[in-house]
């Protein structure tokens, strides 16, 4: 109770009489729940369609409840595209991109946050400037580079250019400036830790929450990337999930039951990853935005 | 340390061939080799996959090339064609209409949702997660889903409209309908995302400000318009700019939804779903017009820059 009184942010409701407070609370939560319903309905509907036959979806009035045809629909997806291979490709791309980004970004951010060296400010300024350059300017030449490297149709074309990014370095540096006390680094230095050992033993353990946040963000972005894979993955046997799904849509646009089963399978892994760290994700997003 | 820095600063200004002072910067640089090594991956990758391609795309935009034959210099012809290309203007109009009808409701709802979330103490984690979920779904999958939700004959939206006695709306068979579907998907995906950003800003506003307003008898509505929105101005500007950059570069939603429309023309019926980036993709990778594709990319870049500058200007003029 004492805590509740101390809370400096007792918004709109506190001064009203208790009955008014209650109705207001009901109205507030009622509206918020309505918003949640709009937010989540498409996903429920995706599940309904993925578990029904196309005929049931086309029926009038349409079927509104979860059906029993999920496995049949998934079976049809597997007959038409090499779904598991595309999923495996996507997992390889998303996981390796995420690991590389976490390593390179945190190492660079640690250096910028905690070390002095000639040209530091100039280099960091340059890094910030690259944030302003939109990706589409480099798409055509990047494709030509991939041709020259022989990486067209190869997953390396997706992973390597994305292996380090300015946003992650900038964001982690902000985080590290307050999260890593200079005294700890001094102690580590006195103990004879070199630069890389300081990164491993002092920096990494202290920035775990930030790495979790950046990792999830990177993973989701890599999983969802569409324009670049569409351009560079020319081999029909080696696609990512998004491109395979798009081809399924073009070729079998009328078989909703099957299409939705495919869409569902592309979404579920992301939702699992997100819900796994949801609480931290949402609160870290909040912190990052305030600091930024 | 300070003395060393001034020495170093002077050394930079000296012409080359001044061995004594030059060496002290050099020595500091040599000593910092682990630091340079640590930051080098980003710069190496940017050089190869960012800077060099951007320079080359500028070069390409003054040339004509199909990717196989020889590259021919054509001067400003690609840009001259661009400013007289009616399809480019159609794509620009489409993009702007989609941007407006998605962003305005999206950011308005996001503000209201954030304001309500800021008042709701119970279930706050549940609400945040639920509102954020649309943003972590796959865009391609959701675009396929939305074409079915807005389906002309069997879509759930039209089924619901029928219940209220309104006949089927041809969402996917009219140029404006296509834009509505694309905009609805973008708004659905980003409303909760923006609400979470606004919520962060609102939580940074001191509780005393609200307390003082309530002492003066202000209700929730006037607090929202007179306190929350003015204090959130910088964050609102940030989200408007981010939405402008994202909205003007929209590709995936438009590409998937317009291919599902009842025609084989890229961009769907009447090319109503042809966005700037979709037009860029068709020209560069459908027709192998690398020179013209590069010119379109620079055109889009200039348009985005103008809009961002306009946003800044509007925000600043309001400050007075």
PDB file of C-alpha atoms in Angstrom, chain A residues 73-91 223 236-237 239-246 248 258-269, chain B residues 138 141 144:
ATOM      1  CA  UNK A  73      -3.525 -27.972 -45.638  1.00  0.00           C
ATOM      2  CA  UNK A  74       0.079 -28.225 -44.478  1.00  0.00           C
ATOM      3  CA  UNK A  75       0.379 -31.372 -46.573  1.00  0.00           C
ATOM      4  CA  UNK A  76      -0.718 -29.406 -49.652  1.00  0.00           C
ATOM      5  CA  UNK A  77       1.848 -26.706 -48.910  1.00  0.00           C
ATOM      6  CA  UNK A  78       4.612 -29.323 -48.752  1.00  0.00           C
ATOM      7  CA  UNK A  79       3.516 -30.796 -52.092  1.00  0.00           C
ATOM      8  CA  UNK A  80       3.780 -27.420 -53.825  1.00  0.00           C
ATOM      9  CA  UNK A  81       6.891 -25.798 -52.422  1.00  0.00           C
ATOM     10  CA  UNK A  82       9.945 -27.120 -50.718  1.00  0.00           C
ATOM     11  CA  UNK A  83       8.791 -25.553 -47.515  1.00  0.00           C
ATOM     12  CA  UNK A  84      11.185 -27.072 -45.010  1.00  0.00           C
ATOM     13  CA  UNK A  85      14.202 -26.308 -47.185  1.00  0.00           C
ATOM     14  CA  UNK A  86      13.142 -22.653 -47.411  1.00  0.00           C
ATOM     15  CA  UNK A  87      12.511 -22.598 -43.695  1.00  0.00           C
ATOM     16  CA  UNK A  88      15.970 -24.079 -43.059  1.00  0.00           C
ATOM     17  CA  UNK A  89      17.512 -21.441 -45.354  1.00  0.00           C
ATOM     18  CA  UNK A  90      15.670 -18.704 -43.487  1.00  0.00           C
ATOM     19  CA  UNK A  91      16.809 -20.049 -40.131  1.00  0.00           C
ATOM     20  CA  UNK A 223      13.461 -13.357 -41.174  1.00  0.00           C
ATOM     21  CA  UNK A 236      14.272 -21.896 -57.212  1.00  0.00           C
ATOM     22  CA  UNK A 237      15.690 -24.669 -55.016  1.00  0.00           C
ATOM     23  CA  UNK A 239      14.784 -19.640 -51.476  1.00  0.00           C
ATOM     24  CA  UNK A 240      13.936 -18.039 -48.177  1.00  0.00           C
ATOM     25  CA  UNK A 241      10.522 -18.510 -46.644  1.00  0.00           C
ATOM     26  CA  UNK A 242       9.216 -15.095 -47.713  1.00  0.00           C
ATOM     27  CA  UNK A 243      10.113 -15.627 -51.353  1.00  0.00           C
ATOM     28  CA  UNK A 244       8.752 -19.197 -51.346  1.00  0.00           C
ATOM     29  CA  UNK A 245       5.507 -17.961 -49.804  1.00  0.00           C
ATOM     30  CA  UNK A 246       5.199 -15.251 -52.412  1.00  0.00           C
ATOM     31  CA  UNK A 248       3.042 -20.074 -53.605  1.00  0.00           C
ATOM     32  CA  UNK A 258      -3.260 -24.112 -48.204  1.00  0.00           C
ATOM     33  CA  UNK A 259      -1.946 -20.543 -48.544  1.00  0.00           C
ATOM     34  CA  UNK A 260      -2.977 -19.673 -45.011  1.00  0.00           C
ATOM     35  CA  UNK A 261      -1.352 -22.820 -43.655  1.00  0.00           C
ATOM     36  CA  UNK A 262       1.878 -21.659 -45.333  1.00  0.00           C
ATOM     37  CA  UNK A 263       1.472 -18.145 -43.962  1.00  0.00           C
ATOM     38  CA  UNK A 264       0.799 -19.531 -40.499  1.00  0.00           C
ATOM     39  CA  UNK A 265       3.961 -21.632 -40.590  1.00  0.00           C
ATOM     40  CA  UNK A 266       5.978 -18.548 -41.559  1.00  0.00           C
ATOM     41  CA  UNK A 267       4.581 -16.499 -38.683  1.00  0.00           C
ATOM     42  CA  UNK A 268       4.573 -18.990 -35.800  1.00  0.00           C
ATOM     43  CA  UNK A 269       8.375 -19.168 -35.310  1.00  0.00           C
TER      44      UNK A 269
ATOM     45  CA  UNK B 138       5.863 -11.780 -41.409  1.00  0.00           C
ATOM     46  CA  UNK B 141       2.303 -13.802 -44.862  1.00  0.00           C
ATOM     47  CA  UNK B 144      -1.488 -12.741 -48.305  1.00  0.00           C
TER      48      UNK B 144
END
